[in-house]
PDB file of C-alpha atoms in Angstrom:
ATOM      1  CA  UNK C   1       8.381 -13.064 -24.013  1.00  0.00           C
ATOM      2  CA  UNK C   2       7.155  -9.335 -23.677  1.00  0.00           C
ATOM      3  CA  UNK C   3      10.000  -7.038 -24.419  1.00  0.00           C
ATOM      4  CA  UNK C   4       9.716  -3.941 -22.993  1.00  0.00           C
ATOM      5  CA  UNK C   5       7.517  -0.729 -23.380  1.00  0.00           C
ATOM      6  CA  UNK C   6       8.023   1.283 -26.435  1.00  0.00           C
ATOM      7  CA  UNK C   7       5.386   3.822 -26.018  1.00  0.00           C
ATOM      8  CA  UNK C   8       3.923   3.061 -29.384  1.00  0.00           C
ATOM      9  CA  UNK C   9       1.119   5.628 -28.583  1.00  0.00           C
ATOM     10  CA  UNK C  10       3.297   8.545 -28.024  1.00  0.00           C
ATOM     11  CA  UNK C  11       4.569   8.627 -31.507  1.00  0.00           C
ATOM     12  CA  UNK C  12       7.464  11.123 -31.692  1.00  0.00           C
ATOM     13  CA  UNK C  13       7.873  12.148 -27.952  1.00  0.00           C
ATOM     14  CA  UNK C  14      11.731  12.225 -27.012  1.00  0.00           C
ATOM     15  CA  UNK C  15      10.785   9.599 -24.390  1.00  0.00           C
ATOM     16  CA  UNK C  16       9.413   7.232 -26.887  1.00  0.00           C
ATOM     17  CA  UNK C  17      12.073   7.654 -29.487  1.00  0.00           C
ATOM     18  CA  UNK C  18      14.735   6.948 -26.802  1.00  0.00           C
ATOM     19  CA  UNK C  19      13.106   3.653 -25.665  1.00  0.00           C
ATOM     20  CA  UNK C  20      13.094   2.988 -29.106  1.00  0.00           C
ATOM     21  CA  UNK C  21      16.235   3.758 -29.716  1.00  0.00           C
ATOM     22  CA  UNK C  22      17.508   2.334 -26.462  1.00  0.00           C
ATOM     23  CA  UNK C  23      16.088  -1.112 -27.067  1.00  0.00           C
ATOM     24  CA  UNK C  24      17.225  -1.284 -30.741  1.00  0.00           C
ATOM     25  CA  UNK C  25      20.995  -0.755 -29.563  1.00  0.00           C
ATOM     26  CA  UNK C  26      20.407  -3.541 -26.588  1.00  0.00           C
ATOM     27  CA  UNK C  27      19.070  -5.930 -29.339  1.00  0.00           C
ATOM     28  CA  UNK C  28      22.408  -5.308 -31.459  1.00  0.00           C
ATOM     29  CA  UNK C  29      24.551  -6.654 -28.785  1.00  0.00           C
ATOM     30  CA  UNK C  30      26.699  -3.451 -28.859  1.00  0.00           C
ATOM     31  CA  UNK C  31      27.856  -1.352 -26.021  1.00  0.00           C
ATOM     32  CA  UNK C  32      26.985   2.518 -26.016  1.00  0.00           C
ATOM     33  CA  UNK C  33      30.399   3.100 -26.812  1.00  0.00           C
ATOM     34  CA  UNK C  34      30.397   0.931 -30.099  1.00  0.00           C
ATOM     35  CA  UNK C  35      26.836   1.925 -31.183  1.00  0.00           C
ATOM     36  CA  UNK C  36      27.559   5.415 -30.989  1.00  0.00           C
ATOM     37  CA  UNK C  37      31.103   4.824 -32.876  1.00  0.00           C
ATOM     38  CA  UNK C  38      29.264   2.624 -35.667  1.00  0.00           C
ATOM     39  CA  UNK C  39      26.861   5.769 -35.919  1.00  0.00           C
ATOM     40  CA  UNK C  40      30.274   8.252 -36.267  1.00  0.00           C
ATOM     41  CA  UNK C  41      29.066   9.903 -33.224  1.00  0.00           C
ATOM     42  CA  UNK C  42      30.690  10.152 -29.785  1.00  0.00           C
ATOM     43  CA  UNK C  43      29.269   7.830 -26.825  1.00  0.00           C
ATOM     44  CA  UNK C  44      28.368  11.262 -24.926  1.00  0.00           C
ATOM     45  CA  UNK C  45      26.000  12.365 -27.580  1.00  0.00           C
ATOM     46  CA  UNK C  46      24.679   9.086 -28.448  1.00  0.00           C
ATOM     47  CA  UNK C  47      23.842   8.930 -24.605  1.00  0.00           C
ATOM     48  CA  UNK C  48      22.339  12.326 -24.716  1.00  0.00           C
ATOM     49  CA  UNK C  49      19.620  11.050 -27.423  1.00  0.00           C
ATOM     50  CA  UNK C  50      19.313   7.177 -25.656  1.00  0.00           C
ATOM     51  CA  UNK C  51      18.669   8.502 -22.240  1.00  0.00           C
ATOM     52  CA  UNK C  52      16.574  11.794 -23.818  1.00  0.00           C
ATOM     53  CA  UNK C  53      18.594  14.607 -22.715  1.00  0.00           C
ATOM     54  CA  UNK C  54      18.180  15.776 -26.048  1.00  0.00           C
ATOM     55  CA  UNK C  55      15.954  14.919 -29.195  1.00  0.00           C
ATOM     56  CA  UNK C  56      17.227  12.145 -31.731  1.00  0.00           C
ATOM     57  CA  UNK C  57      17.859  14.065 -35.250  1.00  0.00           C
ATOM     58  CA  UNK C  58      16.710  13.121 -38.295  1.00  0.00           C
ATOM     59  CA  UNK C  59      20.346  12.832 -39.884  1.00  0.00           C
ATOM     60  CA  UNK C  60      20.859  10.140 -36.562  1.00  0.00           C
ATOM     61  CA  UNK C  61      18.148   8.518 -37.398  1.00  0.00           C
ATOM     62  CA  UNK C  62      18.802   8.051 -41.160  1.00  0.00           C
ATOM     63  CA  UNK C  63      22.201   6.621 -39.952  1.00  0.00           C
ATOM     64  CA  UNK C  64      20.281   4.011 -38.165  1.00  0.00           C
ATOM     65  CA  UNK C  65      18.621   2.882 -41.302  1.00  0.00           C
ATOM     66  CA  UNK C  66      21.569   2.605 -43.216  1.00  0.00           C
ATOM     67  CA  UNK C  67      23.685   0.930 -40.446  1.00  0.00           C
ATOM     68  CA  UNK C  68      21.042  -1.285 -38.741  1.00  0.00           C
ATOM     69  CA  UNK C  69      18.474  -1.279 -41.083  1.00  0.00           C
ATOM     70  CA  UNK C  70      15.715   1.050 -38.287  1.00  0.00           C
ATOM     71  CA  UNK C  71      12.681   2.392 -40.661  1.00  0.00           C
ATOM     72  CA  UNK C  72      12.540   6.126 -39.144  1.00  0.00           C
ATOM     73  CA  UNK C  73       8.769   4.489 -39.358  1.00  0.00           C
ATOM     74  CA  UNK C  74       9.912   2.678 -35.765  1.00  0.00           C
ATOM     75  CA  UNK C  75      12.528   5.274 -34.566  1.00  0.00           C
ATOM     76  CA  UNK C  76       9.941   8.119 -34.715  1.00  0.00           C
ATOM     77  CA  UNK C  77       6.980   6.846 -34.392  1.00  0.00           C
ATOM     78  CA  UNK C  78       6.670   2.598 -33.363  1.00  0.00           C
ATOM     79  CA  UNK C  79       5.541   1.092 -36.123  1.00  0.00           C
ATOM     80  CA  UNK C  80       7.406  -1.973 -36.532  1.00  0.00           C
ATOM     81  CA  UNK C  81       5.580  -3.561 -39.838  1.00  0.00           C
ATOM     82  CA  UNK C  82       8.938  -2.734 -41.774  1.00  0.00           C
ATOM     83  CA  UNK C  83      11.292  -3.831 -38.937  1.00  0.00           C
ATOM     84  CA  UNK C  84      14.103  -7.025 -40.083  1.00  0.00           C
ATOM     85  CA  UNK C  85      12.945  -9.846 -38.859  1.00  0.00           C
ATOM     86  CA  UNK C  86      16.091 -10.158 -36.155  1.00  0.00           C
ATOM     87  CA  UNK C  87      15.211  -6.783 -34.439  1.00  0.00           C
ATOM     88  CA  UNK C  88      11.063  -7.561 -34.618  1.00  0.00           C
ATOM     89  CA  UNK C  89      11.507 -10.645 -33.380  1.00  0.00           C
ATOM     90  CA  UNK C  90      13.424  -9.571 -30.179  1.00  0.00           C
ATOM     91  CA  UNK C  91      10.667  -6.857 -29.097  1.00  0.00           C
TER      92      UNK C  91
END
């Protein structure tokens, strides 16, 4: 099964991290709500970065990799060599 788009070409563009991003908490099971709390953020600011109201910061992002185990290699750019096999898997 094709998962969906992740604009690998667009490396770093706010739209492409936030399908990335977007995907990665849909894989996880988790509800915006309980991703974002996980991250130690608030749902409205996670929401602002998964819908790309607002650009996903690098400390975010490093809180992905320790809580989820995200390379910023995916998050910022799509490469998904170094992705757990769980997450890959389900793209």
């Amino acid at each position: 099964m094709m998962g969906p788009i992740l604009l690998e070409d667009q490396e770093d563009a706010r739209a492409a991290v936030s399908a990335r991003i977007s995907r990665i908490r849909e894989i996880s099971g988790a509800t915006k709500k309980d991703f974002a709390e996980s991250l130690g953020m608030s749902p409205q600011a996670w929401g602002d970065y998964e819908n790309g109201k607002r650009d996903l910061p690098l400390s975010v992002a490093k809180r992905l990799r320790k809580t989820y185990s995200v390379p910023l290699e995916f998050t910022y750019f799509g490469i998904k060599s170094d992705l757990p096999h769980r997450i890959a898997k389900e793209l």
